[in-house]
Amino acid sequence: MSIQIEDATKFYGAQAVVNRVSLEIERGEFMVLIGPSGSGKSTLLRMIAGLTPMDAGRISLHGRDVTDQPPQRRGVGFVFQNYALFKHMSAAENISYGLRVRKVSKIEQRERVAELLELVGLAGFGSRLPAQLSGGQQQRVALARALAFNPDVLLLDEPFGALDAKIRTELRRSIKRIQREIGISTIFVTHDQEEAFALADRVGVMHDGNLVELGPSEDLYHAPQHDFTAAFLGNANILVGRKDDKGIHLGEGLFRHSAGDRGADDSEALAKLLVRPEDIVVSKLPLADDCHLVGEAVVEECQFGGAVERLRVSLKSTQSLQVIHPEQPPGGKAGHIDIHRTRPDALKSRLSVGDSVYVFFRRIHCLELLNPLPLMGDEQVTTFLLHCSQSGQAHPEQSSLQYSIPVTGDDPQGGDTMNIDQEKVLVWFGEPRQIERVVLKFSGRPADDRELVRFAREIFSSGRSPAIDILFTIPPGDFLSSEQQQFIAATRKELQSLGGPVRSMIRSGDPIFELRRAIYQADADLLIADLPELAYRAHATGQLSRWVLERLGPVASVLFLPAEFNLPTEEAA
């Protein structure tokens, strides 16, 4: 094993920017770490190089524990995004700098510099200063300098970030060729999906300090295990359909099980699904080869993209189908999906905004089966979440409760199992799991909001606290009062005492739309909120779980019943 990372951890304040990451890289492997800004990928790279100290964990390079070794003793070459060349030195002098520090003879220095200039395609440029070189040429010098002392490991931190598209493509080819020629183990950090796919033997996806998923590029693109990976690596439509013994139902379509499919059994469940835009076909006729008709739609957007035409359509019916990504427009029914067509397909059947079309799916990928747990109230909620927050597992007593969340149609039978006069109710989708990210939705009523905070403290006071986002929505044009600002600031301070990162989000607009957006952006495991009036009415008719799914997506939710809502009596109903 060339590189072995065990539980690497780095905190900045209360926030774990790298959270117990473990990773093994083979000799000669080209590994790419990809993720959004702030995901921890560059920090992890600097920890491997010894440029940033670790708070916990261990790093071994070629079987040698280097956790406590300084950078110069790790045998690592590092290429920075900003080149980091000495401006007063020529290209040759920059490349030989590390050799001079290591007391290598001048003859050997000249030979090694000439060899490296040839390797990176800069033969004859050794006498030029950095100011006399293009950005791409400067980055080639930086690469040659990193390789000068024959390091065991090569680390590159977004080396193409400041370059234009054409030069990036050329340098990608060069780096891949050089890495193959010398057989050096390499870790390359980027936020560019195309870059990752072009270079990597394997790709590691990072998010909020965690290594979310790891594997070959094609596997992560076509068959990811995590919905963050699905949405980050390329364009994605993430939907929820219904699974039974026949297959998976999506709109009007039935996708029959194949041997080895996830959930290829007789049980019923909700299924979270990935459909790539290029796997969708649209036609003005209800016919398409090797495709499943899902339903009818109206073209909302049509964008020319050179070799690809990008469409966004709105499904006319979302029966047996819910769209949870892409983000849906405020106030609209959650039925917008993205479609990509090749130029020949677009020319064969021209479409314009407003056209009615039939929508077909070529293939789908099941991300997760959402086997529902029961709805629970009051002390059951606290007990269940305490065990999830501490161990990622449900309390054994919960296993005897019957599943009850409805998955088909509008039939209220099999709906919410608890009485509606409970103080709080838990809607939980999927298996018991560790709660890492929480959205706390304030109502603007101080007494009710204090109860939400009290409950969060009760659940997360022991064990490692999750990241908490406080959401406060106000009508367009309004501003927070000084009392509200003070209350939010005091709440942040109170929740930060639990030990996890806390941030506040003030949003103006439709409350349900902003809540849905906050849940998706936070990749939330749990929502804690007051029961909106519409949800309360759904709960009164046994349809709360369906309301949560349709309006917010399959996010686990603790919903408190506001005291000011009067429960309907049987006589009033």
Coordinates of C-alpha atoms in Angstrom, one line a residue:
M1 CA 0.0 0.0 0.0
S2 CA 1.5 3.4 -1.0
I3 CA -0.7 5.8 1.0
Q4 CA -2.7 4.8 4.1
I5 CA -4.8 7.3 5.9
E6 CA -6.6 6.3 9.1
D7 CA -9.3 8.4 10.8
A8 CA -7.6 11.7 9.7
T9 CA -9.4 14.6 11.6
K10 CA -8.9 18.3 11.7
F11 CA -11.0 20.9 13.6
Y12 CA -11.2 24.6 13.1
G13 CA -12.9 25.8 16.3
A14 CA -15.9 23.5 16.8
Q15 CA -16.2 22.4 13.2
A16 CA -14.6 19.2 11.9
V17 CA -13.3 20.3 8.5
V18 CA -11.9 16.8 8.0
N19 CA -14.0 14.2 9.8
R20 CA -12.3 10.8 10.5
V21 CA -11.4 10.2 6.9
S22 CA -9.8 6.8 6.1
L23 CA -8.3 6.0 2.7
E24 CA -5.9 3.5 1.1
I25 CA -4.1 4.2 -2.2
E26 CA -2.2 1.6 -4.2
R27 CA 1.3 2.1 -5.6
G28 CA 1.1 4.0 -8.9
E29 CA -2.6 4.8 -8.5
F30 CA -4.0 8.2 -9.6
M31 CA -6.6 9.2 -7.0
V32 CA -8.7 12.3 -7.4
L33 CA -10.5 13.9 -4.5
I34 CA -13.5 16.0 -5.6
G35 CA -16.0 18.1 -3.7
P36 CA -17.4 21.6 -3.4
S37 CA -15.5 24.5 -1.8
G38 CA -15.2 23.9 2.0
S39 CA -15.6 20.1 1.8
G40 CA -12.1 19.5 3.3
K41 CA -10.3 18.1 0.3
S42 CA -7.4 20.6 0.3
T43 CA -7.1 20.4 4.1
L44 CA -6.7 16.6 3.8
L45 CA -4.1 17.0 1.1
R46 CA -2.1 19.5 3.2
M47 CA -2.3 17.1 6.2
I48 CA -0.8 14.3 4.1
A49 CA 2.0 16.7 3.1
G50 CA 2.6 17.7 6.7
L51 CA 1.7 21.4 5.9
T52 CA -1.3 21.3 8.2
P53 CA -1.1 19.5 11.6
M54 CA -3.7 16.7 12.3
D55 CA -5.8 16.7 15.4
A56 CA -6.3 13.0 15.3
G57 CA -5.5 10.0 13.0
R58 CA -2.5 8.5 11.4
I59 CA -0.8 8.7 7.9
S60 CA 1.6 6.1 6.5
L61 CA 3.5 6.5 3.2
H62 CA 5.0 3.3 1.7
G63 CA 4.6 1.6 5.1
R64 CA 6.3 4.4 7.0
D65 CA 4.4 6.2 9.7
V66 CA 4.9 10.0 8.9
T67 CA 2.2 11.4 11.2
D68 CA 4.7 13.3 13.3
Q69 CA 7.3 13.9 10.6
P70 CA 7.9 17.4 9.1
P71 CA 7.1 18.0 5.4
Q72 CA 10.7 17.7 4.2
R73 CA 11.0 14.2 5.7
R74 CA 7.9 12.7 4.1
G75 CA 9.1 12.3 0.6
V76 CA 6.2 14.2 -0.9
G77 CA 6.1 16.5 -3.9
F78 CA 3.4 19.2 -3.7
V79 CA 2.0 21.3 -6.6
F80 CA 0.0 24.4 -5.5
Q81 CA -2.8 26.2 -7.4
N82 CA -0.9 29.5 -7.5
Y83 CA 2.4 27.8 -8.8
A84 CA 4.4 29.3 -5.8
L85 CA 7.5 29.9 -8.0
F86 CA 10.3 32.1 -7.0
K87 CA 9.9 35.1 -9.3
H88 CA 13.6 36.1 -9.2
M89 CA 14.8 32.6 -10.2
S90 CA 14.7 31.1 -13.7
A91 CA 12.7 28.0 -14.5
A92 CA 15.8 25.8 -14.1
E93 CA 16.7 27.4 -10.8
N94 CA 13.2 26.9 -9.5
I95 CA 13.3 23.2 -10.5
S96 CA 16.7 22.7 -8.9
Y97 CA 15.9 24.5 -5.7
G98 CA 15.0 21.4 -3.7
L99 CA 18.0 19.6 -5.0
R100 CA 20.3 22.4 -3.8
V101 CA 18.7 22.3 -0.4
R102 CA 19.5 18.5 -0.3
K103 CA 23.1 19.2 -1.2
V104 CA 22.9 17.4 -4.6
S105 CA 26.0 18.0 -6.8
K106 CA 25.7 20.7 -9.5
I107 CA 26.4 18.1 -12.2
E108 CA 23.5 16.0 -11.0
Q109 CA 21.3 19.1 -10.7
R110 CA 21.9 20.1 -14.3
E111 CA 21.2 16.5 -15.5
R112 CA 18.0 16.2 -13.5
V113 CA 16.7 19.7 -14.5
A114 CA 17.3 18.9 -18.2
E115 CA 15.5 15.6 -17.8
L116 CA 12.5 17.2 -16.1
L117 CA 12.3 20.1 -18.6
E118 CA 12.1 17.5 -21.3
L119 CA 9.5 15.5 -19.4
V120 CA 7.1 18.4 -18.9
G121 CA 7.6 19.7 -22.4
L122 CA 9.7 22.8 -21.6
A123 CA 13.1 21.9 -23.2
G124 CA 14.9 25.1 -24.0
F125 CA 12.8 27.2 -21.5
G126 CA 15.2 26.7 -18.5
S127 CA 16.7 30.2 -18.6
R128 CA 13.3 32.1 -18.6
L129 CA 11.9 33.8 -15.5
P130 CA 8.3 33.0 -14.4
A131 CA 7.2 36.4 -15.7
Q132 CA 8.3 35.3 -19.2
L133 CA 6.2 32.1 -19.1
S134 CA 2.5 31.6 -19.7
G135 CA 0.3 30.3 -16.8
G136 CA 0.4 26.8 -18.3
Q137 CA 4.1 26.8 -18.6
Q138 CA 4.5 28.1 -15.0
Q139 CA 2.4 25.2 -13.8
R140 CA 4.7 22.8 -15.8
V141 CA 7.7 24.3 -14.0
A142 CA 5.9 23.8 -10.6
L143 CA 5.2 20.1 -11.5
A144 CA 8.9 19.6 -12.5
R145 CA 10.0 21.1 -9.2
A146 CA 7.7 18.8 -7.3
L147 CA 9.2 15.8 -9.1
A148 CA 12.8 16.9 -8.9
F149 CA 13.9 14.9 -5.8
N150 CA 12.1 11.7 -6.9
P151 CA 9.3 11.8 -4.3
D152 CA 7.4 8.7 -3.2
V153 CA 4.0 10.6 -3.5
L154 CA 2.8 13.4 -5.7
L155 CA 0.1 15.8 -4.4
L156 CA -1.6 18.4 -6.6
D157 CA -4.0 20.9 -5.1
E158 CA -6.3 22.2 -7.9
P159 CA -3.3 23.0 -10.1
F160 CA -5.4 24.1 -13.1
G161 CA -7.7 26.4 -11.2
A162 CA -6.3 29.6 -12.7
L163 CA -5.9 28.4 -16.3
D164 CA -8.3 28.6 -19.2
A165 CA -10.2 25.6 -20.6
K166 CA -7.8 24.8 -23.5
I167 CA -4.7 24.9 -21.4
R168 CA -6.4 22.8 -18.7
T169 CA -7.1 20.1 -21.3
E170 CA -3.5 20.0 -22.5
L171 CA -2.1 19.9 -19.0
R172 CA -4.5 17.1 -18.0
R173 CA -3.0 15.0 -20.8
S174 CA 0.5 15.9 -19.8
I175 CA 0.1 15.1 -16.1
K176 CA -1.6 11.8 -16.9
R177 CA 1.2 10.8 -19.3
I178 CA 3.9 11.8 -16.8
Q179 CA 2.3 10.0 -13.9
R180 CA 2.0 6.8 -16.0
E181 CA 5.7 7.1 -17.2
I182 CA 7.2 7.4 -13.7
G183 CA 4.6 5.3 -11.9
I184 CA 4.2 7.7 -8.9
S185 CA 1.3 7.4 -6.5
T186 CA -0.7 10.6 -7.0
I187 CA -3.6 12.5 -5.2
F188 CA -5.2 15.2 -7.2
V189 CA -7.7 17.7 -5.7
T190 CA -10.3 19.4 -7.8
H191 CA -13.9 20.6 -7.9
D192 CA -14.2 19.9 -11.6
Q193 CA -16.0 16.7 -12.5
E194 CA -14.6 16.5 -16.1
E195 CA -11.1 16.8 -14.7
A196 CA -11.8 14.0 -12.2
F197 CA -13.2 11.7 -14.8
A198 CA -10.4 12.3 -17.2
L199 CA -7.5 11.7 -14.7
A200 CA -8.6 9.3 -12.0
D201 CA -8.2 5.6 -11.5
R202 CA -10.6 6.1 -8.6
V203 CA -12.5 9.2 -7.4
G204 CA -13.2 10.1 -3.8
V205 CA -16.2 12.4 -3.2
M206 CA -15.9 14.7 -0.2
H207 CA -18.7 16.7 1.5
D208 CA -18.6 18.6 4.8
G209 CA -15.3 17.0 5.8
N210 CA -16.5 13.5 5.1
L211 CA -15.4 11.0 2.4
V212 CA -18.9 10.3 1.2
E213 CA -18.1 7.7 -1.5
L214 CA -15.1 6.2 -3.3
G215 CA -14.8 4.2 -6.5
P216 CA -14.1 4.2 -10.3
S217 CA -15.5 7.2 -12.1
E218 CA -18.0 5.3 -14.2
D219 CA -19.4 3.5 -11.1
L220 CA -19.9 6.8 -9.2
Y221 CA -21.6 8.4 -12.2
H222 CA -24.0 5.7 -13.2
A223 CA -24.5 3.8 -9.9
P224 CA -23.7 6.0 -6.9
Q225 CA -24.7 5.0 -3.4
H226 CA -25.3 8.4 -2.0
D227 CA -27.6 11.1 -3.4
F228 CA -25.0 13.8 -2.8
T229 CA -22.6 12.0 -5.1
A230 CA -25.5 11.6 -7.7
A231 CA -26.2 15.3 -7.7
F232 CA -22.6 16.6 -7.5
L233 CA -21.2 14.4 -10.3
G234 CA -23.0 15.7 -13.2
N235 CA -26.7 16.7 -13.7
A236 CA -29.2 14.5 -11.9
N237 CA -32.9 14.0 -11.4
I238 CA -33.5 12.4 -8.0
L239 CA -37.0 11.1 -7.6
V240 CA -39.1 8.9 -5.3
G241 CA -41.2 6.1 -6.7
R242 CA -43.0 3.1 -5.3
K243 CA -41.6 -0.4 -5.2
D244 CA -43.6 -3.6 -5.0
D245 CA -43.2 -7.3 -6.1
K246 CA -43.6 -6.3 -9.8
G247 CA -40.9 -3.7 -9.8
I248 CA -40.6 0.1 -9.4
H249 CA -43.5 2.3 -10.3
L250 CA -42.6 5.8 -11.6
G251 CA -45.6 7.8 -12.9
E252 CA -47.1 5.6 -15.6
G253 CA -44.0 3.5 -16.0
L254 CA -43.2 0.1 -14.4
F255 CA -39.5 -0.8 -14.3
R256 CA -39.3 -4.6 -13.6
H257 CA -36.7 -6.0 -11.3
S258 CA -33.6 -7.8 -12.7
A259 CA -31.6 -10.4 -10.8
G260 CA -29.4 -8.7 -8.3
D261 CA -31.3 -5.4 -8.3
R262 CA -31.5 -3.6 -4.9
G263 CA -34.8 -4.6 -3.3
A264 CA -35.7 -7.3 -5.9
D265 CA -38.2 -8.9 -3.5
D266 CA -41.9 -8.8 -2.7
S267 CA -41.8 -6.1 -0.1
E268 CA -43.4 -2.7 -0.6
A269 CA -41.4 0.5 0.0
L270 CA -40.6 3.9 -1.3
A271 CA -37.5 4.0 -3.6
K272 CA -35.2 7.0 -4.0
L273 CA -34.0 6.9 -7.7
L274 CA -31.4 8.6 -9.9
V275 CA -32.3 9.4 -13.5
R276 CA -29.5 11.1 -15.5
P277 CA -30.8 13.8 -18.0
E278 CA -29.2 11.9 -20.9
D279 CA -31.3 8.8 -20.0
I280 CA -34.5 10.6 -20.6
V281 CA -36.3 10.8 -24.0
V282 CA -39.0 13.3 -25.0
S283 CA -41.3 12.9 -28.0
K284 CA -44.5 14.5 -29.3
L285 CA -45.7 10.9 -29.9
P286 CA -46.3 8.3 -27.2
L287 CA -43.8 5.9 -28.7
A288 CA -40.1 5.4 -28.1
D289 CA -37.8 2.3 -28.5
D290 CA -36.4 0.6 -25.4
C291 CA -37.9 3.2 -23.1
H292 CA -40.6 3.3 -20.4
L293 CA -43.3 5.9 -20.7
V294 CA -43.5 7.9 -17.4
G295 CA -46.1 10.6 -18.3
E296 CA -46.8 13.8 -20.2
A297 CA -45.1 17.1 -19.6
V298 CA -44.8 20.7 -20.9
V299 CA -41.5 22.2 -22.0
E300 CA -40.6 25.0 -19.6
E301 CA -37.0 25.8 -20.7
C302 CA -35.0 25.1 -23.9
Q303 CA -31.3 26.0 -23.9
F304 CA -28.8 25.6 -26.7
G305 CA -25.5 24.2 -25.4
G306 CA -23.5 23.4 -28.5
A307 CA -23.3 19.6 -28.8
V308 CA -26.1 19.3 -26.2
E309 CA -29.6 20.8 -25.9
R310 CA -30.8 21.3 -22.3
L311 CA -34.5 21.0 -21.6
R312 CA -36.5 21.5 -18.4
V313 CA -40.0 20.0 -18.5
S314 CA -42.9 20.1 -16.0
L315 CA -44.6 16.8 -15.5
K316 CA -48.4 17.1 -15.8
S317 CA -49.0 14.5 -13.1
T318 CA -46.7 13.3 -10.3
Q319 CA -48.9 10.4 -9.2
S320 CA -46.5 7.6 -7.9
L321 CA -43.6 10.0 -8.5
Q322 CA -42.0 12.8 -6.5
V323 CA -39.1 15.0 -7.6
I324 CA -36.7 15.9 -4.9
H325 CA -33.9 17.2 -7.2
P326 CA -33.5 19.5 -9.1
E327 CA -34.7 22.2 -6.8
Q328 CA -38.4 22.9 -7.6
P329 CA -39.7 26.5 -8.1
P330 CA -41.5 28.2 -5.2
G331 CA -45.2 27.5 -5.0
G332 CA -45.1 25.0 -7.9
K333 CA -45.9 21.3 -7.8
A334 CA -42.7 19.3 -7.5
G335 CA -42.5 17.9 -11.0
H336 CA -39.7 19.7 -12.9
I337 CA -37.0 17.4 -14.4
D338 CA -33.9 18.1 -16.6
I339 CA -33.3 16.5 -19.9
H340 CA -30.2 16.5 -22.2
R341 CA -30.5 15.8 -26.0
T342 CA -27.7 15.4 -28.5
R343 CA -27.7 17.8 -31.4
P344 CA -28.9 15.2 -33.9
D345 CA -31.8 14.3 -31.7
A346 CA -32.7 18.0 -31.2
L347 CA -32.6 18.6 -34.9
K348 CA -34.7 15.5 -35.6
S349 CA -37.5 16.7 -33.3
R350 CA -37.4 20.4 -32.6
L351 CA -39.1 21.6 -29.4
S352 CA -40.0 25.0 -28.1
V353 CA -41.2 26.4 -24.7
G354 CA -44.8 25.5 -24.2
D355 CA -44.8 22.3 -26.3
S356 CA -46.5 19.2 -24.8
V357 CA -44.4 16.1 -24.9
Y358 CA -44.3 12.5 -23.7
V359 CA -41.5 11.6 -21.3
F360 CA -39.7 8.3 -21.4
F361 CA -36.9 6.9 -19.1
R362 CA -34.3 4.6 -20.6
R363 CA -32.9 3.5 -17.3
I364 CA -33.0 4.3 -13.5
H365 CA -30.7 3.6 -10.6
C366 CA -32.0 2.9 -7.1
L367 CA -30.1 5.0 -4.6
E368 CA -32.0 3.9 -1.5
L369 CA -35.0 1.9 -0.4
L370 CA -36.9 4.0 2.1
N371 CA -38.4 1.2 4.2
P372 CA -40.6 3.3 6.5
L373 CA -40.5 3.2 10.3
P374 CA -43.6 4.0 12.2
L375 CA -44.7 7.5 13.1
M376 CA -44.0 8.0 16.7
G377 CA -45.1 10.6 19.3
D378 CA -43.9 12.2 22.5
E379 CA -41.5 9.9 24.5
Q380 CA -41.1 7.5 21.6
V381 CA -39.6 10.3 19.6
T382 CA -37.1 11.2 22.3
T383 CA -36.0 7.6 22.9
F384 CA -35.6 6.8 19.2
L385 CA -33.6 9.9 18.4
L386 CA -31.4 9.6 21.4
H387 CA -30.3 6.2 20.3
C388 CA -29.8 7.4 16.7
S389 CA -27.7 10.4 17.8
Q390 CA -25.5 8.4 20.0
S391 CA -25.0 5.2 18.0
G392 CA -26.7 5.5 14.6
Q393 CA -29.0 2.6 15.6
A394 CA -32.6 2.5 16.8
H395 CA -33.5 1.3 20.3
P396 CA -34.3 -2.5 20.2
E397 CA -37.8 -1.8 21.4
Q398 CA -38.6 0.0 18.2
S399 CA -38.2 -3.1 16.1
S400 CA -41.5 -4.5 17.3
L401 CA -43.5 -1.6 16.0
Q402 CA -45.4 -2.1 12.8
Y403 CA -44.5 -0.2 9.6
S404 CA -47.2 2.2 8.7
I405 CA -46.3 4.9 6.2
P406 CA -48.5 4.8 3.1
V407 CA -46.8 4.5 -0.3
T408 CA -49.6 4.5 -2.8
G409 CA -52.4 6.7 -4.0
D410 CA -54.5 8.9 -1.7
D411 CA -56.0 6.0 0.4
P412 CA -55.6 7.1 4.0
Q413 CA -55.6 3.5 5.2
G414 CA -52.3 2.5 6.7
G415 CA -51.5 6.1 7.5
D416 CA -50.3 7.8 10.7
T417 CA -50.6 5.4 13.6
M418 CA -50.4 7.8 16.5
N419 CA -53.2 9.9 18.0
I420 CA -53.2 13.5 16.8
D421 CA -53.4 14.9 20.2
Q422 CA -49.7 14.2 20.9
E423 CA -47.3 17.1 21.5
K424 CA -44.8 16.1 18.8
V425 CA -44.5 13.5 16.1
L426 CA -41.6 11.9 14.2
V427 CA -41.8 11.1 10.5
W428 CA -38.8 8.9 9.7
F429 CA -37.8 7.6 6.3
G430 CA -35.2 4.8 5.8
E431 CA -33.2 2.8 8.3
P432 CA -32.0 4.1 11.6
R433 CA -28.8 6.1 11.1
Q434 CA -26.4 8.6 12.7
I435 CA -27.8 12.1 12.6
E436 CA -25.0 14.4 11.1
R437 CA -26.9 17.5 9.9
V438 CA -30.0 19.1 11.3
V439 CA -32.3 22.0 10.2
L440 CA -34.0 23.8 13.0
K441 CA -37.0 25.8 11.5
F442 CA -38.1 28.7 13.7
S443 CA -41.8 29.8 13.6
G444 CA -41.2 33.3 14.9
R445 CA -43.2 32.5 18.1
P446 CA -40.6 32.7 20.9
A447 CA -42.3 30.3 23.2
D448 CA -42.6 27.6 20.5
D449 CA -39.1 28.2 19.2
R450 CA -37.6 27.9 22.7
E451 CA -39.3 24.5 23.0
L452 CA -37.6 23.4 19.7
V453 CA -34.2 24.5 21.1
R454 CA -34.9 22.7 24.4
F455 CA -35.7 19.5 22.5
A456 CA -32.5 19.8 20.3
R457 CA -30.4 20.2 23.5
E458 CA -32.0 17.2 25.1
I459 CA -31.4 15.0 22.0
F460 CA -27.8 16.1 21.2
S461 CA -26.3 16.9 24.6
S462 CA -24.6 13.6 24.8
G463 CA -22.3 12.2 22.1
R464 CA -21.0 14.2 19.1
S465 CA -23.3 17.0 18.2
P466 CA -24.5 17.3 14.6
A467 CA -24.1 20.4 12.4
I468 CA -27.2 22.6 13.0
D469 CA -28.7 25.1 10.6
I470 CA -31.2 27.5 12.1
L471 CA -33.8 28.7 9.5
F472 CA -35.9 31.8 10.0
T473 CA -38.2 32.9 7.2
I474 CA -39.8 36.3 6.8
P475 CA -42.2 37.8 4.3
P476 CA -40.6 39.6 1.3
G477 CA -39.7 43.2 2.2
D478 CA -39.7 42.6 5.9
F479 CA -36.8 42.7 8.3
L480 CA -35.9 41.0 11.5
S481 CA -36.7 43.0 14.6
S482 CA -33.9 43.6 17.1
E483 CA -35.7 41.2 19.5
Q484 CA -35.6 38.5 16.8
Q485 CA -32.0 39.1 16.0
Q486 CA -31.1 38.9 19.7
F487 CA -33.1 35.6 20.1
I488 CA -31.3 34.0 17.1
A489 CA -27.9 35.1 18.3
A490 CA -28.6 33.8 21.8
T491 CA -29.9 30.5 20.3
R492 CA -26.8 30.1 18.2
K493 CA -24.6 30.5 21.3
E494 CA -26.7 28.1 23.3
L495 CA -26.5 25.4 20.6
Q496 CA -22.8 25.9 19.9
S497 CA -22.2 24.9 23.5
L498 CA -23.2 21.3 22.4
G499 CA -19.9 21.2 20.5
G500 CA -21.1 21.2 16.8
P501 CA -21.1 23.9 14.2
V502 CA -24.2 26.1 14.2
R503 CA -25.2 28.7 11.5
S504 CA -28.3 30.8 11.1
M505 CA -30.1 31.4 7.7
I506 CA -32.5 34.3 7.3
R507 CA -34.6 33.7 4.2
S508 CA -37.3 35.9 2.6
G509 CA -40.0 34.2 0.6
D510 CA -42.4 31.3 0.6
P511 CA -41.8 29.4 3.9
I512 CA -42.3 25.9 2.5
F513 CA -40.1 26.6 -0.5
E514 CA -37.3 28.1 1.6
L515 CA -37.6 25.2 4.0
R516 CA -37.2 22.7 1.2
R517 CA -34.2 24.6 -0.2
A518 CA -32.5 24.7 3.2
I519 CA -33.1 20.9 3.7
Y520 CA -31.5 20.1 0.4
Q521 CA -28.6 22.5 0.7
A522 CA -27.8 21.2 4.2
D523 CA -28.2 17.6 3.0
A524 CA -30.2 17.3 6.3
D525 CA -30.7 14.1 8.1
L526 CA -33.4 15.6 10.4
L527 CA -35.8 18.5 10.4
I528 CA -37.1 20.0 13.7
A529 CA -40.0 22.4 13.3
D530 CA -43.4 23.4 14.3
L531 CA -46.2 21.6 12.4
P532 CA -47.3 24.0 9.6
E533 CA -51.1 24.4 9.4
L534 CA -51.3 22.5 6.1
A535 CA -49.2 19.7 7.5
Y536 CA -51.4 19.7 10.6
R537 CA -54.5 19.2 8.5
A538 CA -52.8 16.4 6.6
H539 CA -51.9 14.8 10.0
A540 CA -55.5 15.1 11.1
T541 CA -56.5 12.8 8.1
G542 CA -53.7 10.4 8.5
Q543 CA -51.6 11.7 5.6
L544 CA -48.7 13.5 7.4
S545 CA -46.0 11.2 6.0
R546 CA -47.2 11.8 2.4
W547 CA -47.3 15.6 3.0
V548 CA -43.7 15.6 4.2
L549 CA -42.6 13.5 1.2
E550 CA -44.5 15.7 -1.3
R551 CA -43.5 19.1 0.1
L552 CA -40.1 18.5 1.6
G553 CA -38.8 15.2 0.3
P554 CA -37.9 12.1 2.3
V555 CA -36.3 13.9 5.2
A556 CA -36.8 12.6 8.8
S557 CA -38.8 15.2 10.6
V558 CA -39.8 16.0 14.2
L559 CA -42.9 18.2 14.0
F560 CA -44.3 20.0 17.1
L561 CA -48.0 20.7 17.3
P562 CA -48.3 24.5 18.0
A563 CA -50.6 25.2 21.0
E564 CA -52.6 27.8 19.1
F565 CA -54.0 25.3 16.6
N566 CA -57.3 24.0 17.8
L567 CA -57.7 20.3 17.2
P568 CA -60.9 19.4 15.3
T569 CA -63.3 17.3 17.3
E570 CA -65.2 14.5 15.7
E571 CA -68.4 16.5 16.0
A572 CA -66.8 19.5 14.2
A573 CA -65.4 17.3 11.5

